[in-house]
Amino acid sequence: SMDPAEAEFIPSQTFRQRACVLESLREAEGPVRVASLAARLRWQVPRSFEQWEGHKSAEVVAARIVRSLHWLGLLKVDRQ
């Protein structure tokens, strides 16, 4: 799959997926694993992974959102 930075447009479901991850992080009382965020994405917005223009893997989507939040300085990431 293509890197989002190379895409000519932002897939429509990206906003719902990002909102879901941000809500999960706000509710967290401690560290959160990317795998947990991916599971919550699959549970809360399952149809967003069925759209033709988006990525089909919740793990990849969660990791990309976490990476972008870290890059913006909004999230601390522990790289084990």
PDB file of N, CA and C in Angstrom:
ATOM      1  N   SER A   1       0.836  -1.193   0.000  1.00  0.00           N
ATOM      2  CA  SER A   1       0.000   0.000   0.000  1.00  0.00           C
ATOM      3  C   SER A   1       0.875   1.249   0.000  1.00  0.00           C
ATOM      4  N   MET A   2       0.336   2.306  -0.488  1.00  0.00           N
ATOM      5  CA  MET A   2       1.082   3.552  -0.657  1.00  0.00           C
ATOM      6  C   MET A   2       1.157   4.353   0.647  1.00  0.00           C
ATOM      7  N   ASP A   3       2.230   5.079   0.787  1.00  0.00           N
ATOM      8  CA  ASP A   3       2.400   5.978   1.922  1.00  0.00           C
ATOM      9  C   ASP A   3       1.413   7.124   1.762  1.00  0.00           C
ATOM     10  N   PRO A   4       0.698   7.508   2.843  1.00  0.00           N
ATOM     11  CA  PRO A   4      -0.287   8.592   2.740  1.00  0.00           C
ATOM     12  C   PRO A   4       0.310   9.909   2.247  1.00  0.00           C
ATOM     13  N   ALA A   5       1.585  10.136   2.521  1.00  0.00           N
ATOM     14  CA  ALA A   5       2.215  11.384   2.082  1.00  0.00           C
ATOM     15  C   ALA A   5       2.287  11.472   0.564  1.00  0.00           C
ATOM     16  N   GLU A   6       2.232  10.327  -0.095  1.00  0.00           N
ATOM     17  CA  GLU A   6       2.311  10.307  -1.543  1.00  0.00           C
ATOM     18  C   GLU A   6       0.940  10.323  -2.213  1.00  0.00           C
ATOM     19  N   ALA A   7      -0.105  10.220  -1.429  1.00  0.00           N
ATOM     20  CA  ALA A   7      -1.464  10.187  -1.986  1.00  0.00           C
ATOM     21  C   ALA A   7      -1.880  11.575  -2.468  1.00  0.00           C
ATOM     22  N   GLU A   8      -2.717  11.590  -3.490  1.00  0.00           N
ATOM     23  CA  GLU A   8      -3.194  12.857  -4.027  1.00  0.00           C
ATOM     24  C   GLU A   8      -4.383  13.401  -3.241  1.00  0.00           C
ATOM     25  N   PHE A   9      -4.960  12.604  -2.382  1.00  0.00           N
ATOM     26  CA  PHE A   9      -6.110  13.027  -1.587  1.00  0.00           C
ATOM     27  C   PHE A   9      -6.077  12.295  -0.255  1.00  0.00           C
ATOM     28  N   ILE A  10      -6.863  12.769   0.685  1.00  0.00           N
ATOM     29  CA  ILE A  10      -6.984  12.114   1.983  1.00  0.00           C
ATOM     30  C   ILE A  10      -8.263  11.284   1.960  1.00  0.00           C
ATOM     31  N   PRO A  11      -8.162   9.970   2.184  1.00  0.00           N
ATOM     32  CA  PRO A  11      -9.360   9.138   2.176  1.00  0.00           C
ATOM     33  C   PRO A  11     -10.406   9.645   3.163  1.00  0.00           C
ATOM     34  N   SER A  12     -11.653   9.558   2.797  1.00  0.00           N
ATOM     35  CA  SER A  12     -12.736  10.131   3.602  1.00  0.00           C
ATOM     36  C   SER A  12     -12.820   9.546   5.002  1.00  0.00           C
ATOM     37  N   GLN A  13     -12.491   8.276   5.178  1.00  0.00           N
ATOM     38  CA  GLN A  13     -12.614   7.659   6.495  1.00  0.00           C
ATOM     39  C   GLN A  13     -11.462   8.010   7.420  1.00  0.00           C
ATOM     40  N   THR A  14     -10.420   8.635   6.915  1.00  0.00           N
ATOM     41  CA  THR A  14      -9.264   8.997   7.745  1.00  0.00           C
ATOM     42  C   THR A  14      -9.683   9.872   8.926  1.00  0.00           C
ATOM     43  N   PHE A  15     -10.620  10.767   8.714  1.00  0.00           N
ATOM     44  CA  PHE A  15     -11.053  11.672   9.782  1.00  0.00           C
ATOM     45  C   PHE A  15     -11.745  10.904  10.909  1.00  0.00           C
ATOM     46  N   ARG A  16     -12.589   9.924  10.565  1.00  0.00           N
ATOM     47  CA  ARG A  16     -13.259   9.108  11.588  1.00  0.00           C
ATOM     48  C   ARG A  16     -12.245   8.248  12.331  1.00  0.00           C
ATOM     49  N   GLN A  17     -11.289   7.687  11.601  1.00  0.00           N
ATOM     50  CA  GLN A  17     -10.277   6.855  12.235  1.00  0.00           C
ATOM     51  C   GLN A  17      -9.423   7.677  13.191  1.00  0.00           C
ATOM     52  N   ARG A  18      -9.018   8.849  12.754  1.00  0.00           N
ATOM     53  CA  ARG A  18      -8.208   9.724  13.617  1.00  0.00           C
ATOM     54  C   ARG A  18      -8.994  10.125  14.861  1.00  0.00           C
ATOM     55  N   ALA A  19     -10.260  10.462  14.695  1.00  0.00           N
ATOM     56  CA  ALA A  19     -11.108  10.836  15.833  1.00  0.00           C
ATOM     57  C   ALA A  19     -11.216   9.680  16.832  1.00  0.00           C
ATOM     58  N   CYS A  20     -11.331   8.470  16.329  1.00  0.00           N
ATOM     59  CA  CYS A  20     -11.422   7.291  17.195  1.00  0.00           C
ATOM     60  C   CYS A  20     -10.142   7.111  17.999  1.00  0.00           C
ATOM     61  N   VAL A  21      -8.994   7.236  17.353  1.00  0.00           N
ATOM     62  CA  VAL A  21      -7.710   7.094  18.043  1.00  0.00           C
ATOM     63  C   VAL A  21      -7.544   8.203  19.087  1.00  0.00           C
ATOM     64  N   LEU A  22      -7.871   9.429  18.724  1.00  0.00           N
ATOM     65  CA  LEU A  22      -7.744  10.539  19.672  1.00  0.00           C
ATOM     66  C   LEU A  22      -8.651  10.340  20.885  1.00  0.00           C
ATOM     67  N   GLU A  23      -9.866   9.866  20.657  1.00  0.00           N
ATOM     68  CA  GLU A  23     -10.782   9.591  21.772  1.00  0.00           C
ATOM     69  C   GLU A  23     -10.206   8.502  22.674  1.00  0.00           C
ATOM     70  N   SER A  24      -9.647   7.470  22.087  1.00  0.00           N
ATOM     71  CA  SER A  24      -9.034   6.387  22.862  1.00  0.00           C
ATOM     72  C   SER A  24      -7.885   6.906  23.710  1.00  0.00           C
ATOM     73  N   LEU A  25      -7.066   7.764  23.129  1.00  0.00           N
ATOM     74  CA  LEU A  25      -5.926   8.313  23.862  1.00  0.00           C
ATOM     75  C   LEU A  25      -6.368   9.246  24.989  1.00  0.00           C
ATOM     76  N   ARG A  26      -7.413  10.027  24.746  1.00  0.00           N
ATOM     77  CA  ARG A  26      -7.925  10.919  25.801  1.00  0.00           C
ATOM     78  C   ARG A  26      -8.477  10.125  26.981  1.00  0.00           C
ATOM     79  N   GLU A  27      -9.097   8.993  26.700  1.00  0.00           N
ATOM     80  CA  GLU A  27      -9.698   8.174  27.752  1.00  0.00           C
ATOM     81  C   GLU A  27      -8.677   7.321  28.495  1.00  0.00           C
ATOM     82  N   ALA A  28      -7.514   7.120  27.911  1.00  0.00           N
ATOM     83  CA  ALA A  28      -6.495   6.250  28.506  1.00  0.00           C
ATOM     84  C   ALA A  28      -5.958   6.852  29.796  1.00  0.00           C
ATOM     85  N   GLU A  29      -5.733   5.981  30.757  1.00  0.00           N
ATOM     86  CA  GLU A  29      -5.187   6.426  32.040  1.00  0.00           C
ATOM     87  C   GLU A  29      -3.704   6.092  32.166  1.00  0.00           C
ATOM     88  N   GLY A  30      -3.141   5.589  31.106  1.00  0.00           N
ATOM     89  CA  GLY A  30      -1.737   5.216  31.115  1.00  0.00           C
ATOM     90  C   GLY A  30      -1.297   4.899  29.700  1.00  0.00           C
ATOM     91  N   PRO A  31      -0.181   4.202  29.587  1.00  0.00           N
ATOM     92  CA  PRO A  31       0.332   3.848  28.254  1.00  0.00           C
ATOM     93  C   PRO A  31      -0.669   2.992  27.473  1.00  0.00           C
ATOM     94  N   VAL A  32      -0.640   3.145  26.166  1.00  0.00           N
ATOM     95  CA  VAL A  32      -1.529   2.401  25.273  1.00  0.00           C
ATOM     96  C   VAL A  32      -0.684   1.814  24.157  1.00  0.00           C
ATOM     97  N   ARG A  33      -0.933   0.577  23.834  1.00  0.00           N
ATOM     98  CA  ARG A  33      -0.228  -0.084  22.733  1.00  0.00           C
ATOM     99  C   ARG A  33      -0.923   0.216  21.411  1.00  0.00           C
ATOM    100  N   VAL A  34      -0.132   0.291  20.365  1.00  0.00           N
ATOM    101  CA  VAL A  34      -0.689   0.504  19.026  1.00  0.00           C
ATOM    102  C   VAL A  34      -1.669  -0.614  18.691  1.00  0.00           C
ATOM    103  N   ALA A  35      -1.369  -1.837  19.103  1.00  0.00           N
ATOM    104  CA  ALA A  35      -2.263  -2.970  18.841  1.00  0.00           C
ATOM    105  C   ALA A  35      -3.635  -2.755  19.489  1.00  0.00           C
ATOM    106  N   SER A  36      -3.655  -2.139  20.674  1.00  0.00           N
ATOM    107  CA  SER A  36      -4.931  -1.849  21.339  1.00  0.00           C
ATOM    108  C   SER A  36      -5.713  -0.792  20.572  1.00  0.00           C
ATOM    109  N   LEU A  37      -5.009   0.213  20.076  1.00  0.00           N
ATOM    110  CA  LEU A  37      -5.673   1.244  19.273  1.00  0.00           C
ATOM    111  C   LEU A  37      -6.237   0.630  17.993  1.00  0.00           C
ATOM    112  N   ALA A  38      -5.489  -0.271  17.393  1.00  0.00           N
ATOM    113  CA  ALA A  38      -5.952  -0.932  16.172  1.00  0.00           C
ATOM    114  C   ALA A  38      -7.195  -1.768  16.449  1.00  0.00           C
ATOM    115  N   ALA A  39      -7.207  -2.475  17.564  1.00  0.00           N
ATOM    116  CA  ALA A  39      -8.381  -3.283  17.921  1.00  0.00           C
ATOM    117  C   ALA A  39      -9.609  -2.394  18.128  1.00  0.00           C
ATOM    118  N   ARG A  40      -9.398  -1.262  18.773  1.00  0.00           N
ATOM    119  CA  ARG A  40     -10.524  -0.349  18.981  1.00  0.00           C
ATOM    120  C   ARG A  40     -11.006   0.237  17.657  1.00  0.00           C
ATOM    121  N   LEU A  41     -10.087   0.541  16.757  1.00  0.00           N
ATOM    122  CA  LEU A  41     -10.477   1.019  15.424  1.00  0.00           C
ATOM    123  C   LEU A  41     -11.339  -0.019  14.708  1.00  0.00           C
ATOM    124  N   ARG A  42     -10.888  -1.279  14.744  1.00  0.00           N
ATOM    125  CA  ARG A  42     -11.660  -2.343  14.092  1.00  0.00           C
ATOM    126  C   ARG A  42     -13.045  -2.484  14.711  1.00  0.00           C
ATOM    127  N   TRP A  43     -13.149  -2.245  16.019  1.00  0.00           N
ATOM    128  CA  TRP A  43     -14.416  -2.384  16.721  1.00  0.00           C
ATOM    129  C   TRP A  43     -15.335  -1.186  16.460  1.00  0.00           C
ATOM    130  N   GLN A  44     -14.801   0.017  16.517  1.00  0.00           N
ATOM    131  CA  GLN A  44     -15.634   1.220  16.437  1.00  0.00           C
ATOM    132  C   GLN A  44     -15.917   1.690  15.014  1.00  0.00           C
ATOM    133  N   VAL A  45     -14.993   1.515  14.112  1.00  0.00           N
ATOM    134  CA  VAL A  45     -15.216   1.971  12.728  1.00  0.00           C
ATOM    135  C   VAL A  45     -14.838   0.870  11.729  1.00  0.00           C
ATOM    136  N   PRO A  46     -15.463  -0.300  11.850  1.00  0.00           N
ATOM    137  CA  PRO A  46     -15.076  -1.432  10.999  1.00  0.00           C
ATOM    138  C   PRO A  46     -15.273  -1.164   9.505  1.00  0.00           C
ATOM    139  N   ARG A  47     -16.296  -0.423   9.167  1.00  0.00           N
ATOM    140  CA  ARG A  47     -16.576  -0.177   7.753  1.00  0.00           C
ATOM    141  C   ARG A  47     -15.530   0.720   7.105  1.00  0.00           C
ATOM    142  N   SER A  48     -14.792   1.465   7.915  1.00  0.00           N
ATOM    143  CA  SER A  48     -13.774   2.348   7.343  1.00  0.00           C
ATOM    144  C   SER A  48     -12.646   1.551   6.681  1.00  0.00           C
ATOM    145  N   PHE A  49     -12.536   0.274   7.019  1.00  0.00           N
ATOM    146  CA  PHE A  49     -11.498  -0.567   6.420  1.00  0.00           C
ATOM    147  C   PHE A  49     -12.004  -1.325   5.200  1.00  0.00           C
ATOM    148  N   GLU A  50     -13.242  -1.086   4.844  1.00  0.00           N
ATOM    149  CA  GLU A  50     -13.831  -1.734   3.672  1.00  0.00           C
ATOM    150  C   GLU A  50     -13.887  -0.794   2.473  1.00  0.00           C
ATOM    151  N   GLN A  51     -13.567   0.464   2.672  1.00  0.00           N
ATOM    152  CA  GLN A  51     -13.656   1.450   1.599  1.00  0.00           C
ATOM    153  C   GLN A  51     -12.521   1.244   0.604  1.00  0.00           C
ATOM    154  N   TRP A  52     -12.798   1.447  -0.647  1.00  0.00           N
ATOM    155  CA  TRP A  52     -11.817   1.211  -1.701  1.00  0.00           C
ATOM    156  C   TRP A  52     -10.606   2.121  -1.608  1.00  0.00           C
ATOM    157  N   GLU A  53     -10.762   3.352  -1.119  1.00  0.00           N
ATOM    158  CA  GLU A  53      -9.644   4.291  -1.150  1.00  0.00           C
ATOM    159  C   GLU A  53      -8.761   4.231   0.089  1.00  0.00           C
ATOM    160  N   GLY A  54      -9.149   3.447   1.079  1.00  0.00           N
ATOM    161  CA  GLY A  54      -8.391   3.430   2.316  1.00  0.00           C
ATOM    162  C   GLY A  54      -7.546   2.186   2.496  1.00  0.00           C
ATOM    163  N   HIS A  55      -6.752   2.185   3.553  1.00  0.00           N
ATOM    164  CA  HIS A  55      -5.912   1.035   3.868  1.00  0.00           C
ATOM    165  C   HIS A  55      -6.772   0.003   4.594  1.00  0.00           C
ATOM    166  N   LYS A  56      -6.546  -1.254   4.338  1.00  0.00           N
ATOM    167  CA  LYS A  56      -7.366  -2.333   4.893  1.00  0.00           C
ATOM    168  C   LYS A  56      -6.892  -2.818   6.258  1.00  0.00           C
ATOM    169  N   SER A  57      -5.708  -2.421   6.699  1.00  0.00           N
ATOM    170  CA  SER A  57      -5.142  -2.905   7.958  1.00  0.00           C
ATOM    171  C   SER A  57      -5.284  -1.869   9.073  1.00  0.00           C
ATOM    172  N   ALA A  58      -6.001  -2.250  10.132  1.00  0.00           N
ATOM    173  CA  ALA A  58      -6.160  -1.351  11.276  1.00  0.00           C
ATOM    174  C   ALA A  58      -4.829  -1.095  11.964  1.00  0.00           C
ATOM    175  N   GLU A  59      -3.950  -2.087  11.958  1.00  0.00           N
ATOM    176  CA  GLU A  59      -2.636  -1.926  12.596  1.00  0.00           C
ATOM    177  C   GLU A  59      -1.809  -0.860  11.883  1.00  0.00           C
ATOM    178  N   VAL A  60      -1.831  -0.884  10.565  1.00  0.00           N
ATOM    179  CA  VAL A  60      -1.080   0.111   9.791  1.00  0.00           C
ATOM    180  C   VAL A  60      -1.664   1.501  10.012  1.00  0.00           C
ATOM    181  N   VAL A  61      -2.983   1.600  10.001  1.00  0.00           N
ATOM    182  CA  VAL A  61      -3.643   2.901  10.195  1.00  0.00           C
ATOM    183  C   VAL A  61      -3.323   3.451  11.582  1.00  0.00           C
ATOM    184  N   ALA A  62      -3.447   2.618  12.616  1.00  0.00           N
ATOM    185  CA  ALA A  62      -3.162   3.069  13.984  1.00  0.00           C
ATOM    186  C   ALA A  62      -1.710   3.519  14.111  1.00  0.00           C
ATOM    187  N   ALA A  63      -0.791   2.759  13.541  1.00  0.00           N
ATOM    188  CA  ALA A  63       0.630   3.121  13.613  1.00  0.00           C
ATOM    189  C   ALA A  63       0.901   4.443  12.907  1.00  0.00           C
ATOM    190  N   ARG A  64       0.265   4.672  11.776  1.00  0.00           N
ATOM    191  CA  ARG A  64       0.464   5.930  11.048  1.00  0.00           C
ATOM    192  C   ARG A  64      -0.086   7.114  11.828  1.00  0.00           C
ATOM    193  N   ILE A  65      -1.238   6.931  12.464  1.00  0.00           N
ATOM    194  CA  ILE A  65      -1.809   8.029  13.257  1.00  0.00           C
ATOM    195  C   ILE A  65      -0.923   8.326  14.458  1.00  0.00           C
ATOM    196  N   VAL A  66      -0.461   7.283  15.135  1.00  0.00           N
ATOM    197  CA  VAL A  66       0.433   7.467  16.281  1.00  0.00           C
ATOM    198  C   VAL A  66       1.713   8.160  15.841  1.00  0.00           C
ATOM    199  N   ARG A  67       2.276   7.733  14.712  1.00  0.00           N
ATOM    200  CA  ARG A  67       3.505   8.352  14.204  1.00  0.00           C
ATOM    201  C   ARG A  67       3.293   9.837  13.918  1.00  0.00           C
ATOM    202  N   SER A  68       2.153  10.179  13.333  1.00  0.00           N
ATOM    203  CA  SER A  68       1.910  11.593  13.018  1.00  0.00           C
ATOM    204  C   SER A  68       1.704  12.414  14.285  1.00  0.00           C
ATOM    205  N   LEU A  69       1.020  11.856  15.279  1.00  0.00           N
ATOM    206  CA  LEU A  69       0.835  12.578  16.547  1.00  0.00           C
ATOM    207  C   LEU A  69       2.170  12.763  17.261  1.00  0.00           C
ATOM    208  N   HIS A  70       3.015  11.757  17.186  1.00  0.00           N
ATOM    209  CA  HIS A  70       4.352  11.860  17.783  1.00  0.00           C
ATOM    210  C   HIS A  70       5.173  12.936  17.062  1.00  0.00           C
ATOM    211  N   TRP A  71       5.116  12.915  15.746  1.00  0.00           N
ATOM    212  CA  TRP A  71       5.859  13.893  14.951  1.00  0.00           C
ATOM    213  C   TRP A  71       5.421  15.316  15.267  1.00  0.00           C
ATOM    214  N   LEU A  72       4.127  15.498  15.534  1.00  0.00           N
ATOM    215  CA  LEU A  72       3.609  16.826  15.870  1.00  0.00           C
ATOM    216  C   LEU A  72       3.921  17.229  17.316  1.00  0.00           C
ATOM    217  N   GLY A  73       4.472  16.314  18.088  1.00  0.00           N
ATOM    218  CA  GLY A  73       4.806  16.603  19.482  1.00  0.00           C
ATOM    219  C   GLY A  73       3.620  16.455  20.424  1.00  0.00           C
ATOM    220  N   LEU A  74       2.579  15.759  19.999  1.00  0.00           N
ATOM    221  CA  LEU A  74       1.370  15.613  20.789  1.00  0.00           C
ATOM    222  C   LEU A  74       1.318  14.302  21.556  1.00  0.00           C
ATOM    223  N   LEU A  75       2.261  13.410  21.276  1.00  0.00           N
ATOM    224  CA  LEU A  75       2.218  12.094  21.877  1.00  0.00           C
ATOM    225  C   LEU A  75       3.641  11.584  22.080  1.00  0.00           C
ATOM    226  N   LYS A  76       3.882  11.006  23.234  1.00  0.00           N
ATOM    227  CA  LYS A  76       5.191  10.412  23.510  1.00  0.00           C
ATOM    228  C   LYS A  76       5.117   8.944  23.106  1.00  0.00           C
ATOM    229  N   VAL A  77       6.115   8.483  22.386  1.00  0.00           N
ATOM    230  CA  VAL A  77       6.148   7.100  21.915  1.00  0.00           C
ATOM    231  C   VAL A  77       7.367   6.406  22.497  1.00  0.00           C
ATOM    232  N   ASP A  78       7.121   5.238  23.079  1.00  0.00           N
ATOM    233  CA  ASP A  78       8.196   4.403  23.610  1.00  0.00           C
ATOM    234  C   ASP A  78       8.461   3.316  22.578  1.00  0.00           C
ATOM    235  N   ARG A  79       9.611   3.360  21.965  1.00  0.00           N
ATOM    236  CA  ARG A  79       9.939   2.400  20.891  1.00  0.00           C
ATOM    237  C   ARG A  79      10.689   1.218  21.462  1.00  0.00           C
ATOM    238  N   GLN A  80       9.960   0.177  21.809  1.00  0.00           N
ATOM    239  CA  GLN A  80      10.581  -1.029  22.378  1.00  0.00           C
ATOM    240  C   GLN A  80      11.113  -1.911  21.295  1.00  0.00           C
TER     241      GLN A  80
END
